[in-house]
């Protein structure tokens, strides 16, 4: 295995399976559907493959969608289509981590150790810093934790409460991802704001009106819980 692999900010398959409570063979199936990318290293003799934080995030999304989307396979296909768009817009995961960075600043916690060997920001190290400082809330949902998935006869759209745009089409039918427009959650209603054009607002409202299902999924809280599980497991093994 390459010496420059970040063993702290990456995860093995067993770590992910246990942290996400994935049933037997579910991890391998999700890998086949492209939800465990990017994979940092391949398995070698006596060494397990390692996966990135983005892979952990996508796998968490697929797991949360599974009971709502009619099974693991459709959930995996939705997640594999949504994941790259979210990552392109927000980095490897948008789910509550902006708020976590703010928490670090408010607590005057030095963020130097939250960076990997390459100097880049590391989500796992951030979570570990907050957890050790008693600032990582794994019990309550927070702003930015949620995504909304709109499902009708043949369309799926996704966004988070902070806003998401641009179109992405999946190659895996029947789940093409359509353009999503900025919106916020207000009480139990969906409030449209910052539309680029009136026709886009009309399009979004029509999508909501004719949707077969609208899923509100809290992926941020489950991701924090998975990270805490990994932190505790690693600490217990040292």
PDB file of C-alpha atoms in Angstrom:
ATOM      1  CA  UNK A   1       0.000   0.000   0.000  1.00  0.00           C
ATOM      2  CA  UNK A   2       1.330   3.440  -0.814  1.00  0.00           C
ATOM      3  CA  UNK A   3       2.937   5.270   2.088  1.00  0.00           C
ATOM      4  CA  UNK A   4       1.047   8.453   1.298  1.00  0.00           C
ATOM      5  CA  UNK A   5      -2.384   6.913   1.919  1.00  0.00           C
ATOM      6  CA  UNK A   6      -4.169   8.747   4.725  1.00  0.00           C
ATOM      7  CA  UNK A   7      -5.132   5.945   7.087  1.00  0.00           C
ATOM      8  CA  UNK A   8      -6.990   8.327   9.398  1.00  0.00           C
ATOM      9  CA  UNK A   9      -9.210  10.047   6.856  1.00  0.00           C
ATOM     10  CA  UNK A  10     -10.076   6.867   4.934  1.00  0.00           C
ATOM     11  CA  UNK A  11     -12.036   3.783   5.942  1.00  0.00           C
ATOM     12  CA  UNK A  12     -11.975   0.030   5.449  1.00  0.00           C
ATOM     13  CA  UNK A  13     -14.973  -1.921   4.218  1.00  0.00           C
ATOM     14  CA  UNK A  14     -15.607  -3.546   7.634  1.00  0.00           C
ATOM     15  CA  UNK A  15     -15.495  -0.121   9.320  1.00  0.00           C
ATOM     16  CA  UNK A  16     -18.119   1.191   6.914  1.00  0.00           C
ATOM     17  CA  UNK A  17     -20.315  -1.897   7.188  1.00  0.00           C
ATOM     18  CA  UNK A  18     -20.347  -1.727  10.976  1.00  0.00           C
ATOM     19  CA  UNK A  19     -20.755   2.042  11.201  1.00  0.00           C
ATOM     20  CA  UNK A  20     -23.715   2.029   8.785  1.00  0.00           C
ATOM     21  CA  UNK A  21     -25.149  -1.283  10.045  1.00  0.00           C
ATOM     22  CA  UNK A  22     -25.251  -2.661   6.509  1.00  0.00           C
ATOM     23  CA  UNK A  23     -26.789  -6.139   6.164  1.00  0.00           C
ATOM     24  CA  UNK A  24     -24.752  -9.026   4.738  1.00  0.00           C
ATOM     25  CA  UNK A  25     -23.644  -8.520   1.123  1.00  0.00           C
ATOM     26  CA  UNK A  26     -25.282  -5.080   0.949  1.00  0.00           C
ATOM     27  CA  UNK A  27     -21.891  -3.364   0.874  1.00  0.00           C
ATOM     28  CA  UNK A  28     -20.769  -5.398  -2.148  1.00  0.00           C
ATOM     29  CA  UNK A  29     -24.025  -4.678  -3.959  1.00  0.00           C
ATOM     30  CA  UNK A  30     -23.688  -0.951  -3.288  1.00  0.00           C
ATOM     31  CA  UNK A  31     -20.127  -1.088  -4.593  1.00  0.00           C
ATOM     32  CA  UNK A  32     -21.344  -2.635  -7.846  1.00  0.00           C
ATOM     33  CA  UNK A  33     -23.800   0.256  -8.248  1.00  0.00           C
ATOM     34  CA  UNK A  34     -20.989   2.787  -7.905  1.00  0.00           C
ATOM     35  CA  UNK A  35     -21.741   3.984  -4.384  1.00  0.00           C
ATOM     36  CA  UNK A  36     -18.314   3.242  -2.864  1.00  0.00           C
ATOM     37  CA  UNK A  37     -16.359   5.704  -4.992  1.00  0.00           C
ATOM     38  CA  UNK A  38     -13.739   6.907  -4.888  1.00  0.00           C
ATOM     39  CA  UNK A  39     -11.933   3.845  -3.606  1.00  0.00           C
ATOM     40  CA  UNK A  40      -8.527   4.981  -2.338  1.00  0.00           C
ATOM     41  CA  UNK A  41      -6.668   1.664  -2.470  1.00  0.00           C
ATOM     42  CA  UNK A  42      -7.251  -1.827  -3.768  1.00  0.00           C
ATOM     43  CA  UNK A  43      -7.063  -4.813  -1.434  1.00  0.00           C
ATOM     44  CA  UNK A  44      -3.630  -6.393  -1.185  1.00  0.00           C
ATOM     45  CA  UNK A  45      -2.185  -9.359   0.625  1.00  0.00           C
ATOM     46  CA  UNK A  46      -3.100  -8.940   4.274  1.00  0.00           C
ATOM     47  CA  UNK A  47      -4.444  -5.439   3.663  1.00  0.00           C
ATOM     48  CA  UNK A  48      -7.998  -4.268   3.233  1.00  0.00           C
ATOM     49  CA  UNK A  49      -9.133  -1.805   0.602  1.00  0.00           C
ATOM     50  CA  UNK A  50      -9.655   1.717   1.855  1.00  0.00           C
ATOM     51  CA  UNK A  51     -12.459   4.096   0.890  1.00  0.00           C
ATOM     52  CA  UNK A  52     -12.766   7.868   0.923  1.00  0.00           C
ATOM     53  CA  UNK A  53     -15.070  10.020   2.993  1.00  0.00           C
ATOM     54  CA  UNK A  54     -17.083  10.705  -0.171  1.00  0.00           C
ATOM     55  CA  UNK A  55     -17.654   6.955  -0.502  1.00  0.00           C
ATOM     56  CA  UNK A  56     -18.835   6.743   3.110  1.00  0.00           C
ATOM     57  CA  UNK A  57     -21.189   9.648   2.437  1.00  0.00           C
ATOM     58  CA  UNK A  58     -22.710   8.039  -0.680  1.00  0.00           C
ATOM     59  CA  UNK A  59     -23.134   4.704   1.071  1.00  0.00           C
ATOM     60  CA  UNK A  60     -24.867   6.440   3.955  1.00  0.00           C
ATOM     61  CA  UNK A  61     -27.226   8.167   1.507  1.00  0.00           C
ATOM     62  CA  UNK A  62     -28.093   4.860  -0.176  1.00  0.00           C
ATOM     63  CA  UNK A  63     -28.732   3.199   3.185  1.00  0.00           C
ATOM     64  CA  UNK A  64     -31.090   5.970   4.281  1.00  0.00           C
ATOM     65  CA  UNK A  65     -32.983   5.873   0.984  1.00  0.00           C
ATOM     66  CA  UNK A  66     -33.395   2.088   0.871  1.00  0.00           C
ATOM     67  CA  UNK A  67     -36.511   1.738   3.072  1.00  0.00           C
ATOM     68  CA  UNK A  68     -38.114   4.729   1.334  1.00  0.00           C
ATOM     69  CA  UNK A  69     -37.240   4.017  -2.293  1.00  0.00           C
ATOM     70  CA  UNK A  70     -38.490   0.444  -2.457  1.00  0.00           C
ATOM     71  CA  UNK A  71     -35.267  -1.424  -1.793  1.00  0.00           C
ATOM     72  CA  UNK A  72     -31.497  -1.277  -1.860  1.00  0.00           C
ATOM     73  CA  UNK A  73     -31.094  -1.380  -5.652  1.00  0.00           C
ATOM     74  CA  UNK A  74     -33.281   1.654  -6.499  1.00  0.00           C
ATOM     75  CA  UNK A  75     -31.801   3.506  -3.523  1.00  0.00           C
ATOM     76  CA  UNK A  76     -28.294   2.739  -4.755  1.00  0.00           C
ATOM     77  CA  UNK A  77     -29.097   4.017  -8.231  1.00  0.00           C
ATOM     78  CA  UNK A  78     -30.631   7.213  -6.904  1.00  0.00           C
ATOM     79  CA  UNK A  79     -27.651   7.773  -4.595  1.00  0.00           C
ATOM     80  CA  UNK A  80     -25.112   7.109  -7.348  1.00  0.00           C
ATOM     81  CA  UNK A  81     -26.812   9.766  -9.485  1.00  0.00           C
ATOM     82  CA  UNK A  82     -27.315  12.334  -6.724  1.00  0.00           C
ATOM     83  CA  UNK A  83     -23.906  11.876  -5.098  1.00  0.00           C
ATOM     84  CA  UNK A  84     -21.689  13.352  -7.825  1.00  0.00           C
ATOM     85  CA  UNK A  85     -23.924  16.411  -8.159  1.00  0.00           C
ATOM     86  CA  UNK A  86     -23.846  17.107  -4.431  1.00  0.00           C
ATOM     87  CA  UNK A  87     -20.084  16.621  -4.371  1.00  0.00           C
ATOM     88  CA  UNK A  88     -19.571  18.928  -7.341  1.00  0.00           C
ATOM     89  CA  UNK A  89     -21.551  21.647  -5.594  1.00  0.00           C
ATOM     90  CA  UNK A  90     -20.480  21.237  -1.992  1.00  0.00           C
ATOM     91  CA  UNK A  91     -17.460  18.966  -1.779  1.00  0.00           C
ATOM     92  CA  UNK A  92     -17.595  15.377  -0.631  1.00  0.00           C
ATOM     93  CA  UNK A  93     -20.635  16.022   1.540  1.00  0.00           C
ATOM     94  CA  UNK A  94     -22.803  19.036   2.379  1.00  0.00           C
ATOM     95  CA  UNK A  95     -24.729  17.357   5.153  1.00  0.00           C
ATOM     96  CA  UNK A  96     -24.314  19.556   8.221  1.00  0.00           C
ATOM     97  CA  UNK A  97     -20.551  19.991   7.919  1.00  0.00           C
ATOM     98  CA  UNK A  98     -20.682  23.730   7.310  1.00  0.00           C
ATOM     99  CA  UNK A  99     -22.412  23.989  10.673  1.00  0.00           C
ATOM    100  CA  UNK A 100     -19.751  21.768  12.236  1.00  0.00           C
ATOM    101  CA  UNK A 101     -16.996  24.052  10.960  1.00  0.00           C
ATOM    102  CA  UNK A 102     -18.857  26.980  12.485  1.00  0.00           C
ATOM    103  CA  UNK A 103     -19.074  25.102  15.796  1.00  0.00           C
ATOM    104  CA  UNK A 104     -15.300  24.699  15.788  1.00  0.00           C
ATOM    105  CA  UNK A 105     -14.796  28.406  15.252  1.00  0.00           C
ATOM    106  CA  UNK A 106     -17.287  29.349  17.963  1.00  0.00           C
ATOM    107  CA  UNK A 107     -15.561  27.024  20.433  1.00  0.00           C
ATOM    108  CA  UNK A 108     -12.162  28.513  19.542  1.00  0.00           C
ATOM    109  CA  UNK A 109     -10.852  25.059  18.664  1.00  0.00           C
ATOM    110  CA  UNK A 110      -7.715  25.070  16.533  1.00  0.00           C
ATOM    111  CA  UNK A 111      -8.480  23.491  13.184  1.00  0.00           C
ATOM    112  CA  UNK A 112      -4.874  22.746  12.209  1.00  0.00           C
ATOM    113  CA  UNK A 113      -5.235  19.075  13.144  1.00  0.00           C
ATOM    114  CA  UNK A 114      -8.382  18.811  10.997  1.00  0.00           C
ATOM    115  CA  UNK A 115      -6.246  18.677   7.864  1.00  0.00           C
ATOM    116  CA  UNK A 116      -4.818  15.605   6.197  1.00  0.00           C
ATOM    117  CA  UNK A 117      -1.193  14.993   5.192  1.00  0.00           C
ATOM    118  CA  UNK A 118      -1.774  16.879   1.945  1.00  0.00           C
ATOM    119  CA  UNK A 119      -2.976  19.961   3.819  1.00  0.00           C
ATOM    120  CA  UNK A 120      -6.548  19.531   2.630  1.00  0.00           C
ATOM    121  CA  UNK A 121      -9.499  19.726   5.000  1.00  0.00           C
ATOM    122  CA  UNK A 122     -10.437  16.279   6.388  1.00  0.00           C
ATOM    123  CA  UNK A 123     -14.054  15.624   7.371  1.00  0.00           C
ATOM    124  CA  UNK A 124     -13.176  12.724   9.665  1.00  0.00           C
ATOM    125  CA  UNK A 125     -10.606  14.752  11.592  1.00  0.00           C
ATOM    126  CA  UNK A 126     -13.122  17.576  11.961  1.00  0.00           C
ATOM    127  CA  UNK A 127     -15.683  15.184  13.417  1.00  0.00           C
ATOM    128  CA  UNK A 128     -13.066  13.731  15.769  1.00  0.00           C
ATOM    129  CA  UNK A 129     -12.039  17.199  16.977  1.00  0.00           C
ATOM    130  CA  UNK A 130     -15.641  18.111  17.740  1.00  0.00           C
ATOM    131  CA  UNK A 131     -16.340  14.769  19.394  1.00  0.00           C
ATOM    132  CA  UNK A 132     -13.336  15.021  21.718  1.00  0.00           C
ATOM    133  CA  UNK A 133     -14.391  18.556  22.628  1.00  0.00           C
ATOM    134  CA  UNK A 134     -17.927  17.369  23.407  1.00  0.00           C
ATOM    135  CA  UNK A 135     -19.335  19.463  20.563  1.00  0.00           C
ATOM    136  CA  UNK A 136     -20.500  16.784  18.122  1.00  0.00           C
ATOM    137  CA  UNK A 137     -24.256  16.347  18.460  1.00  0.00           C
ATOM    138  CA  UNK A 138     -25.270  12.868  17.334  1.00  0.00           C
ATOM    139  CA  UNK A 139     -28.740  13.006  18.892  1.00  0.00           C
ATOM    140  CA  UNK A 140     -30.584  15.838  17.122  1.00  0.00           C
ATOM    141  CA  UNK A 141     -30.985  16.939  13.500  1.00  0.00           C
ATOM    142  CA  UNK A 142     -29.439  20.229  12.460  1.00  0.00           C
ATOM    143  CA  UNK A 143     -29.659  22.726   9.621  1.00  0.00           C
ATOM    144  CA  UNK A 144     -28.278  21.215   6.441  1.00  0.00           C
ATOM    145  CA  UNK A 145     -28.842  17.610   7.552  1.00  0.00           C
ATOM    146  CA  UNK A 146     -31.737  16.983   5.174  1.00  0.00           C
ATOM    147  CA  UNK A 147     -32.187  16.296   1.511  1.00  0.00           C
ATOM    148  CA  UNK A 148     -35.473  16.190  -0.342  1.00  0.00           C
ATOM    149  CA  UNK A 149     -36.092  13.498  -2.935  1.00  0.00           C
ATOM    150  CA  UNK A 150     -39.072  13.932  -5.245  1.00  0.00           C
ATOM    151  CA  UNK A 151     -40.274  10.804  -7.013  1.00  0.00           C
ATOM    152  CA  UNK A 152     -42.967  10.672  -9.665  1.00  0.00           C
ATOM    153  CA  UNK A 153     -43.611   8.196 -12.463  1.00  0.00           C
ATOM    154  CA  UNK A 154     -40.123   8.366 -13.941  1.00  0.00           C
ATOM    155  CA  UNK A 155     -38.271  11.331 -12.454  1.00  0.00           C
ATOM    156  CA  UNK A 156     -36.143  11.854  -9.380  1.00  0.00           C
ATOM    157  CA  UNK A 157     -34.858  15.198  -8.134  1.00  0.00           C
ATOM    158  CA  UNK A 158     -32.764  16.013  -5.114  1.00  0.00           C
ATOM    159  CA  UNK A 159     -31.605  19.018  -3.178  1.00  0.00           C
ATOM    160  CA  UNK A 160     -30.773  20.033   0.356  1.00  0.00           C
ATOM    161  CA  UNK A 161     -32.403  22.748   2.424  1.00  0.00           C
ATOM    162  CA  UNK A 162     -29.620  25.184   1.557  1.00  0.00           C
ATOM    163  CA  UNK A 163     -30.339  24.966  -2.162  1.00  0.00           C
ATOM    164  CA  UNK A 164     -29.144  22.926  -5.097  1.00  0.00           C
ATOM    165  CA  UNK A 165     -29.237  23.508  -8.835  1.00  0.00           C
ATOM    166  CA  UNK A 166     -28.247  22.220 -12.240  1.00  0.00           C
ATOM    167  CA  UNK A 167     -29.276  19.108 -14.079  1.00  0.00           C
ATOM    168  CA  UNK A 168     -27.766  15.683 -13.919  1.00  0.00           C
ATOM    169  CA  UNK A 169     -28.919  12.638 -15.830  1.00  0.00           C
ATOM    170  CA  UNK A 170     -28.145   9.186 -14.602  1.00  0.00           C
ATOM    171  CA  UNK A 171     -27.281   6.477 -17.105  1.00  0.00           C
ATOM    172  CA  UNK A 172     -29.145   3.986 -14.924  1.00  0.00           C
ATOM    173  CA  UNK A 173     -32.810   4.088 -15.800  1.00  0.00           C
ATOM    174  CA  UNK A 174     -35.498   4.495 -14.599  1.00  0.00           C
ATOM    175  CA  UNK A 175     -34.018   7.127 -12.290  1.00  0.00           C
ATOM    176  CA  UNK A 176     -32.865  10.188 -14.270  1.00  0.00           C
ATOM    177  CA  UNK A 177     -32.192  13.147 -12.005  1.00  0.00           C
ATOM    178  CA  UNK A 178     -33.877  16.362 -13.066  1.00  0.00           C
ATOM    179  CA  UNK A 179     -32.905  19.980 -12.350  1.00  0.00           C
ATOM    180  CA  UNK A 180     -33.550  21.023  -8.786  1.00  0.00           C
ATOM    181  CA  UNK A 181     -34.295  24.569  -7.694  1.00  0.00           C
ATOM    182  CA  UNK A 182     -33.470  26.379  -4.494  1.00  0.00           C
ATOM    183  CA  UNK A 183     -36.010  26.043  -1.711  1.00  0.00           C
ATOM    184  CA  UNK A 184     -36.201  26.169   2.060  1.00  0.00           C
ATOM    185  CA  UNK A 185     -38.256  24.342   4.606  1.00  0.00           C
ATOM    186  CA  UNK A 186     -40.695  26.463   6.585  1.00  0.00           C
ATOM    187  CA  UNK A 187     -42.737  24.555   9.112  1.00  0.00           C
ATOM    188  CA  UNK A 188     -44.440  21.753   7.209  1.00  0.00           C
ATOM    189  CA  UNK A 189     -44.528  23.533   3.884  1.00  0.00           C
ATOM    190  CA  UNK A 190     -42.042  24.022   1.076  1.00  0.00           C
ATOM    191  CA  UNK A 191     -41.268  27.651   0.374  1.00  0.00           C
ATOM    192  CA  UNK A 192     -39.794  28.584  -2.995  1.00  0.00           C
ATOM    193  CA  UNK A 193     -37.143  31.293  -3.062  1.00  0.00           C
ATOM    194  CA  UNK A 194     -34.408  32.703  -5.277  1.00  0.00           C
ATOM    195  CA  UNK A 195     -35.831  31.349  -8.508  1.00  0.00           C
ATOM    196  CA  UNK A 196     -33.747  32.214 -11.556  1.00  0.00           C
ATOM    197  CA  UNK A 197     -36.852  32.593 -13.714  1.00  0.00           C
ATOM    198  CA  UNK A 198     -40.651  32.395 -13.206  1.00  0.00           C
ATOM    199  CA  UNK A 199     -40.887  29.348 -15.458  1.00  0.00           C
ATOM    200  CA  UNK A 200     -38.474  27.475 -13.209  1.00  0.00           C
ATOM    201  CA  UNK A 201     -40.589  28.219 -10.170  1.00  0.00           C
ATOM    202  CA  UNK A 202     -43.661  27.004 -12.047  1.00  0.00           C
ATOM    203  CA  UNK A 203     -41.793  23.855 -13.086  1.00  0.00           C
ATOM    204  CA  UNK A 204     -40.751  23.068  -9.538  1.00  0.00           C
ATOM    205  CA  UNK A 205     -44.233  23.671  -8.128  1.00  0.00           C
ATOM    206  CA  UNK A 206     -45.663  21.386 -10.806  1.00  0.00           C
ATOM    207  CA  UNK A 207     -43.121  18.695  -9.905  1.00  0.00           C
ATOM    208  CA  UNK A 208     -44.165  18.866  -6.260  1.00  0.00           C
ATOM    209  CA  UNK A 209     -47.865  18.807  -7.133  1.00  0.00           C
ATOM    210  CA  UNK A 210     -47.686  15.703  -9.335  1.00  0.00           C
ATOM    211  CA  UNK A 211     -45.109  13.812  -7.298  1.00  0.00           C
ATOM    212  CA  UNK A 212     -45.990  10.278  -6.292  1.00  0.00           C
ATOM    213  CA  UNK A 213     -43.732  10.564  -3.266  1.00  0.00           C
ATOM    214  CA  UNK A 214     -41.770  13.319  -1.556  1.00  0.00           C
ATOM    215  CA  UNK A 215     -39.110  11.971   0.760  1.00  0.00           C
ATOM    216  CA  UNK A 216     -37.481  14.091   3.432  1.00  0.00           C
ATOM    217  CA  UNK A 217     -34.330  12.232   4.397  1.00  0.00           C
ATOM    218  CA  UNK A 218     -32.029  13.153   7.268  1.00  0.00           C
ATOM    219  CA  UNK A 219     -28.636  12.004   6.045  1.00  0.00           C
ATOM    220  CA  UNK A 220     -26.524  14.373   8.151  1.00  0.00           C
ATOM    221  CA  UNK A 221     -27.463  12.930  11.526  1.00  0.00           C
ATOM    222  CA  UNK A 222     -26.883   9.341  10.419  1.00  0.00           C
ATOM    223  CA  UNK A 223     -23.510  10.329   8.962  1.00  0.00           C
ATOM    224  CA  UNK A 224     -22.439  11.898  12.268  1.00  0.00           C
ATOM    225  CA  UNK A 225     -23.506   8.759  14.096  1.00  0.00           C
ATOM    226  CA  UNK A 226     -21.490   6.623  11.692  1.00  0.00           C
ATOM    227  CA  UNK A 227     -18.418   8.779  12.272  1.00  0.00           C
ATOM    228  CA  UNK A 228     -18.790   8.571  16.048  1.00  0.00           C
ATOM    229  CA  UNK A 229     -19.039   4.785  15.759  1.00  0.00           C
ATOM    230  CA  UNK A 230     -15.776   4.693  13.792  1.00  0.00           C
ATOM    231  CA  UNK A 231     -14.059   7.089  16.217  1.00  0.00           C
ATOM    232  CA  UNK A 232     -15.042   4.978  19.230  1.00  0.00           C
ATOM    233  CA  UNK A 233     -14.111   1.717  17.506  1.00  0.00           C
ATOM    234  CA  UNK A 234     -10.681   3.005  16.542  1.00  0.00           C
ATOM    235  CA  UNK A 235     -10.097   4.390  20.017  1.00  0.00           C
ATOM    236  CA  UNK A 236     -11.027   1.064  21.615  1.00  0.00           C
ATOM    237  CA  UNK A 237      -8.615  -0.821  19.354  1.00  0.00           C
ATOM    238  CA  UNK A 238      -5.581   1.301  20.257  1.00  0.00           C
TER     239      UNK A 238
END
